Amino acid sequence: MNEFESLSATQSHPYPDSRGRYGTYGGKYIPETLMTALDELEAAYRAAQKDAAFHETLARYQADYIGRPTPLYLAQRLTDHLGGAKVYFKREDLAHTGAHKINNALGQALLAQRMGKSRVIAETGAGQHGVATATAAALLGMDCDIYMGVEDMERQKLNVFRMRLLGARVIPVASGTQTLKDAINEGLRDWVTNVRHTHYLMGTVQGPHPFPLICRDFQRIIGQETRRQILEKEGRLPDVLLACVGGGSNSIGLFFDFLSENRIRMIGVEAGGLGIDSGKHAARFFGGKLGTLHGSMSYVLQDENGQIRGTHSVSAGLDYPSVGPEHAYLHETGRIEYTYATDQQALDAFQLTSKLEGIIPALESAHAVAHACELVPKLPKDNIVVINMSGRGDKDVQQAARFILREEEQP
Ligand SMILES: *Cc1c(COP(=O)(O)O)cnc(C)c1O
């Protein structure tokens, strides 16, 4: 049995149920017009799961194109500095395009191709998911349109250029707040109209069923490799897994295949922004309430009237008002612990990792490192901690410079 077949066969974690629910979370809160498209997608995905040829194709691209397996790296200088448990990085920053998002983008693009679709569309905020989608589309010779808020296009000019270079069309969205939320609405409208030849490529474990399931499965490779690699290096499984949580895909990708190992602590780190009390953050488990956003029931940051609250984070990838439904469920069961790191803590970890390891982490990943800086010194030296280095920080140096230089100028 290959790994892909084992996805369903050995699953000890029974969610989502047949209605796409994770306990009370998840589901399909969508206009009726989208129902057929989602049903068709689910059927195609279930069929692909059982298709050895699909799995072989995916595995070939994972190895030769993405560069998998990504290394599991012992961060010795950070370990010495923190003076507690041994710290490993799972190096998703070394995946092609510099982050884990390509795992999902390529998987879904291959699925779309298998469904006979010639076009993929996606929405993007900071541009990272747009770039991953455009990359997969270029690889497979598919048409690609990326919806992006006008405001975001202005802020992320370089990524807009990158997507166009990769052959994608970037469609400006001028409605509403001209950001991610509006781009998603436009993308879904396009999908309803063009579903016959178009696949909507969801970037994280969000949205209506089956997207959270599909994206999770394509990211599970992170945890599957980590298990093999840590057994090879240490002869045992880790004690703690740490990952940042935006929509939740890199974290669930690392955690999923360890969920049944009850001895292993798993900690998801959200964006604490300027602090929880400031209200300027994206920590959904610290102030969010049950609600639906973009087709799914989960924790959502909203005001008393159910209006979506403005969020803030120094890292664009964590700056989203809702979190994947499976995380909401695993939060409720207590299997995964959630915490947050502030902008300042993340920026400190960003500099520390760069100086000590010669690895400039994505600001998103720096949130996970920031929590490690608090936790690891308290753990015994024979403990093992694995941090998911979800992406590299080249994309963030300008943003980081803005904050760090301002800080240095202060007396
Ligand atoms: C997009 C992104 C994230 C956040 O998304 P998840 O779905 O929570 O993984 C984290 N790290 C990097 C590098 C990203 O690009």
Coordinates of N, CA, C and O in Angstrom, one line a residue, residues 183-273:
A183 N -11.8 39.5 -2.6 CA -11.2 38.6 -3.7 C -11.8 37.2 -3.6 O -12.1 36.6 -4.7
I184 N -12.0 36.7 -2.4 CA -12.6 35.4 -2.3 C -14.0 35.4 -2.9 O -14.4 34.5 -3.7
N185 N -14.8 36.4 -2.6 CA -16.2 36.5 -3.1 C -16.2 36.5 -4.6 O -17.0 35.8 -5.3
E186 N -15.3 37.3 -5.2 CA -15.2 37.4 -6.7 C -14.8 36.0 -7.3 O -15.3 35.6 -8.3
G187 N -13.8 35.4 -6.6 CA -13.3 34.1 -7.1 C -14.4 33.0 -7.1 O -14.6 32.3 -8.1
L188 N -15.2 33.0 -6.1 CA -16.3 32.0 -6.0 C -17.4 32.3 -7.0 O -17.9 31.4 -7.6
R189 N -17.6 33.6 -7.3 CA -18.6 33.9 -8.4 C -18.1 33.4 -9.7 O -18.8 32.8 -10.5
D190 N -16.8 33.6 -10.0 CA -16.2 33.1 -11.2 C -16.4 31.5 -11.3 O -16.8 31.0 -12.4
W191 N -16.1 30.9 -10.2 CA -16.2 29.4 -10.2 C -17.6 28.9 -10.5 O -17.8 28.0 -11.4
V192 N -18.6 29.5 -10.0 CA -20.0 29.1 -10.3 C -20.3 29.2 -11.8 O -20.9 28.4 -12.4
T193 N -19.8 30.3 -12.4 CA -20.1 30.6 -13.8 C -19.3 29.6 -14.7 O -19.8 29.2 -15.7
N194 N -18.0 29.3 -14.3 CA -17.1 28.6 -15.2 C -16.7 27.2 -14.7 O -15.7 26.6 -15.2
V195 N -17.6 26.6 -13.9 CA -17.2 25.4 -13.2 C -16.9 24.2 -14.1 O -16.1 23.3 -13.8
R196 N -17.4 24.3 -15.3 CA -17.2 23.1 -16.3 C -15.7 22.9 -16.6 O -15.3 21.8 -16.7
H197 N -15.0 24.0 -16.7 CA -13.6 23.8 -17.1 C -12.6 24.5 -16.0 O -11.4 24.5 -16.2
T198 N -13.2 24.9 -14.9 CA -12.4 25.7 -13.9 C -12.4 25.0 -12.6 O -13.4 24.6 -12.1
H199 N -11.2 25.0 -11.9 CA -11.1 24.5 -10.5 C -10.8 25.7 -9.7 O -9.9 26.5 -10.0
Y200 N -11.5 25.8 -8.5 CA -11.1 26.9 -7.6 C -10.1 26.3 -6.6 O -10.4 25.3 -5.9
L201 N -8.9 26.9 -6.6 CA -7.8 26.3 -5.8 C -7.7 27.0 -4.5 O -7.1 28.1 -4.4
M202 N -8.3 26.4 -3.5 CA -8.3 26.9 -2.1 C -6.9 26.8 -1.5 O -6.3 25.8 -1.5
G203 N -6.4 27.9 -0.8 CA -5.0 27.9 -0.4 C -4.7 27.4 1.0 O -3.6 27.2 1.3
T204 N -5.7 27.1 1.8 CA -5.5 26.6 3.1 C -6.6 25.7 3.5 O -7.5 25.4 2.7
V205 N -6.6 25.2 4.8 CA -7.6 24.3 5.2 C -8.9 25.0 5.7 O -9.4 24.8 6.8
Q206 N -9.4 25.8 4.7 CA -10.5 26.7 5.0 C -11.6 26.4 4.0 O -11.4 25.6 3.1
G207 N -12.7 27.1 4.1 CA -13.8 27.1 3.1 C -14.7 25.9 3.3 O -14.5 25.1 4.2
P208 N -15.6 25.7 2.4 CA -16.6 24.6 2.5 C -16.0 23.3 2.3 O -15.0 23.2 1.5
H209 N -16.5 22.2 2.9 CA -16.1 20.9 2.6 C -16.3 20.6 1.1 O -17.2 21.1 0.5
P210 N -15.3 20.0 0.4 CA -14.2 19.2 0.9 C -12.9 19.9 0.9 O -11.9 19.2 1.1
F211 N -12.9 21.2 0.8 CA -11.5 21.9 0.7 C -10.7 21.7 2.0 O -9.5 21.4 1.8
P212 N -11.2 21.8 3.2 CA -10.3 21.6 4.3 C -9.7 20.2 4.4 O -8.5 20.0 4.8
L213 N -10.5 19.2 3.9 CA -10.0 17.8 3.9 C -8.9 17.6 2.8 O -7.8 17.1 3.0
I214 N -9.2 18.2 1.6 CA -8.2 18.0 0.5 C -6.9 18.7 0.8 O -5.8 18.1 0.6
C215 N -7.0 19.9 1.3 CA -5.7 20.6 1.6 C -5.0 20.0 2.7 O -3.7 19.8 2.6
R216 N -5.7 19.5 3.7 CA -5.0 18.8 4.8 C -4.2 17.6 4.3 O -3.1 17.3 4.6
D217 N -4.9 16.8 3.4 CA -4.3 15.6 2.9 C -3.0 15.9 2.1 O -2.0 15.2 2.2
F218 N -3.1 17.0 1.3 CA -1.9 17.3 0.5 C -0.7 17.9 1.4 O 0.4 17.9 0.9
Q219 N -1.1 18.3 2.5 CA 0.0 18.9 3.4 C 0.5 17.8 4.4 O 1.5 18.0 5.1
R220 N -0.2 16.7 4.5 CA 0.2 15.6 5.4 C 1.6 15.1 5.2 O 2.2 14.5 6.1
I221 N 2.1 15.3 4.0 CA 3.4 14.8 3.7 C 4.5 15.4 4.6 O 5.5 14.8 4.9
I222 N 4.2 16.6 5.2 CA 5.1 17.2 6.1 C 5.3 16.4 7.3 O 6.5 16.1 7.8
G223 N 4.2 15.9 7.9 CA 4.3 15.1 9.1 C 4.8 13.7 8.8 O 5.5 13.1 9.6
Q224 N 4.4 13.2 7.7 CA 4.8 11.8 7.3 C 6.4 11.7 7.2 O 7.0 10.8 7.6
E225 N 6.9 12.7 6.5 CA 8.4 12.8 6.4 C 9.0 13.0 7.7 O 10.1 12.4 8.0
T226 N 8.5 13.9 8.5 CA 9.1 14.2 9.8 C 9.1 12.9 10.7 O 10.2 12.7 11.4
R227 N 8.1 12.1 10.7 CA 8.1 10.9 11.4 C 9.3 10.0 11.0 O 10.1 9.5 11.8
R228 N 9.4 9.8 9.7 CA 10.5 9.0 9.2 C 11.8 9.5 9.6 O 12.7 8.8 10.0
Q229 N 12.0 10.8 9.4 CA 13.3 11.5 9.6 C 13.7 11.5 11.0 O 14.9 11.3 11.4
I230 N 12.8 11.7 12.0 CA 13.2 11.8 13.4 C 13.5 10.4 13.9 O 14.4 10.2 14.7
L231 N 12.8 9.4 13.4 CA 13.1 8.0 13.8 C 14.5 7.7 13.3 O 15.3 7.0 14.0
E232 N 14.9 8.1 12.1 CA 16.2 7.9 11.6 C 17.3 8.6 12.4 O 18.3 8.0 12.7
K233 N 17.0 9.8 12.8 CA 18.0 10.6 13.5 C 18.1 10.3 15.0 O 19.2 10.4 15.6
E234 N 16.9 10.1 15.6 CA 16.9 10.0 17.1 C 16.4 8.7 17.6 O 16.4 8.4 18.8
G235 N 15.9 7.9 16.7 CA 15.4 6.6 17.1 C 14.1 6.6 17.9 O 13.6 5.6 18.5
R236 N 13.5 7.8 17.9 CA 12.2 7.9 18.6 C 11.4 9.1 18.1 O 12.0 10.0 17.4
L237 N 10.2 9.2 18.5 CA 9.3 10.3 18.1 C 9.6 11.5 19.0 O 10.1 11.4 20.1
P238 N 9.2 12.7 18.4 CA 9.5 14.0 19.2 C 8.5 14.1 20.4 O 7.6 13.4 20.5
D239 N 8.8 15.1 21.3 CA 8.0 15.3 22.5 C 7.0 16.5 22.2 O 5.9 16.5 22.7
V240 N 7.4 17.4 21.4 CA 6.6 18.6 21.1 C 6.7 19.0 19.6 O 7.8 18.9 19.0
L241 N 5.5 19.3 19.0 CA 5.5 19.8 17.7 C 5.0 21.2 17.7 O 4.0 21.5 18.4
L242 N 5.6 22.1 17.0 CA 5.2 23.5 17.0 C 5.0 24.0 15.6 O 5.9 23.8 14.7
A243 N 4.0 24.8 15.4 CA 3.8 25.4 14.0 C 2.9 26.6 14.2 O 2.0 26.7 15.1
C244 N 3.1 27.6 13.2 CA 2.2 28.7 13.2 C 0.9 28.4 12.6 O 0.8 27.5 11.8
V245 N -0.2 29.1 13.0 CA -1.5 28.9 12.4 C -2.1 30.1 11.8 O -2.5 31.1 12.5
G246 N -2.2 30.1 10.5 CA -2.9 31.1 9.8 C -4.3 30.5 9.5 O -5.2 30.4 10.3
G247 N -4.5 30.1 8.3 CA -5.7 29.2 8.0 C -5.5 27.9 8.7 O -6.5 27.3 9.1
G248 N -4.3 27.4 8.8 CA -4.0 26.2 9.5 C -3.4 25.0 8.7 O -3.4 23.9 9.2
S249 N -2.9 25.3 7.5 CA -2.5 24.2 6.7 C -1.1 23.6 7.0 O -0.9 22.4 7.0
N250 N -0.1 24.5 7.3 CA 1.2 23.9 7.6 C 1.2 23.2 8.9 O 1.8 22.2 9.1
S251 N 0.4 23.7 9.9 CA 0.3 23.1 11.2 C -0.4 21.8 11.1 O 0.1 20.8 11.6
I252 N -1.6 21.7 10.5 CA -2.3 20.4 10.4 C -1.4 19.4 9.6 O -1.4 18.2 9.9
G253 N -0.7 19.9 8.6 CA 0.1 19.1 7.8 C 1.2 18.4 8.6 O 1.5 17.2 8.5
L254 N 1.8 19.1 9.6 CA 2.8 18.5 10.5 C 2.1 17.7 11.5 O 2.6 16.6 11.8
F255 N 1.0 18.1 12.1 CA 0.5 17.5 13.3 C -0.3 16.2 12.9 O -0.3 15.2 13.7
F256 N -0.9 16.1 11.8 CA -2.0 15.1 11.6 C -1.5 13.7 11.8 O -2.2 12.9 12.5
D257 N -0.4 13.3 11.3 CA 0.0 11.9 11.4 C 0.6 11.6 12.8 O 1.0 10.4 13.1
F258 N 0.6 12.5 13.7 CA 1.0 12.3 15.1 C -0.2 12.4 16.1 O -0.1 12.2 17.3
L259 N -1.4 12.7 15.5 CA -2.6 12.9 16.4 C -2.9 11.8 17.4 O -3.3 12.0 18.5
S260 N -2.6 10.6 16.9 CA -3.0 9.4 17.8 C -1.9 9.1 18.8 O -2.0 8.3 19.7
E261 N -0.7 9.8 18.7 CA 0.4 9.6 19.7 C 0.1 10.5 20.9 O 0.5 11.7 20.9
N262 N -0.6 10.1 21.8 CA -1.1 10.9 22.9 C 0.0 11.6 23.7 O -0.2 12.6 24.4
R263 N 1.2 11.0 23.7 CA 2.3 11.5 24.5 C 2.9 12.8 23.9 O 3.6 13.6 24.5
I264 N 2.6 13.0 22.6 CA 3.2 14.2 21.9 C 2.3 15.4 22.1 O 1.2 15.4 21.7
R265 N 3.0 16.5 22.6 CA 2.3 17.8 22.7 C 2.3 18.5 21.3 O 3.4 18.5 20.7
M266 N 1.2 19.1 21.0 CA 1.2 19.9 19.7 C 0.7 21.2 20.0 O -0.3 21.4 20.7
I267 N 1.4 22.2 19.5 CA 1.1 23.6 19.9 C 1.0 24.4 18.6 O 1.9 24.5 17.8
G268 N -0.2 25.1 18.4 CA -0.4 26.0 17.3 C -0.2 27.4 17.7 O -0.8 27.8 18.8
V269 N 0.5 28.2 17.0 CA 0.8 29.6 17.4 C 0.1 30.6 16.4 O 0.4 30.6 15.2
E270 N -0.8 31.4 17.0 CA -1.5 32.3 16.2 C -0.8 33.7 16.3 O 0.1 33.9 17.1
A271 N -1.3 34.6 15.5 CA -0.7 36.0 15.5 C -1.3 36.8 16.6 O -2.5 37.2 16.5
G272 N -0.5 37.2 17.6 CA -0.9 38.0 18.7 C -0.8 39.5 18.3 O -1.2 40.3 19.1
G273 N -0.3 39.9 17.2 CA -0.3 41.3 16.7 C 0.3 42.2 17.8 O 1.4 41.9 18.3

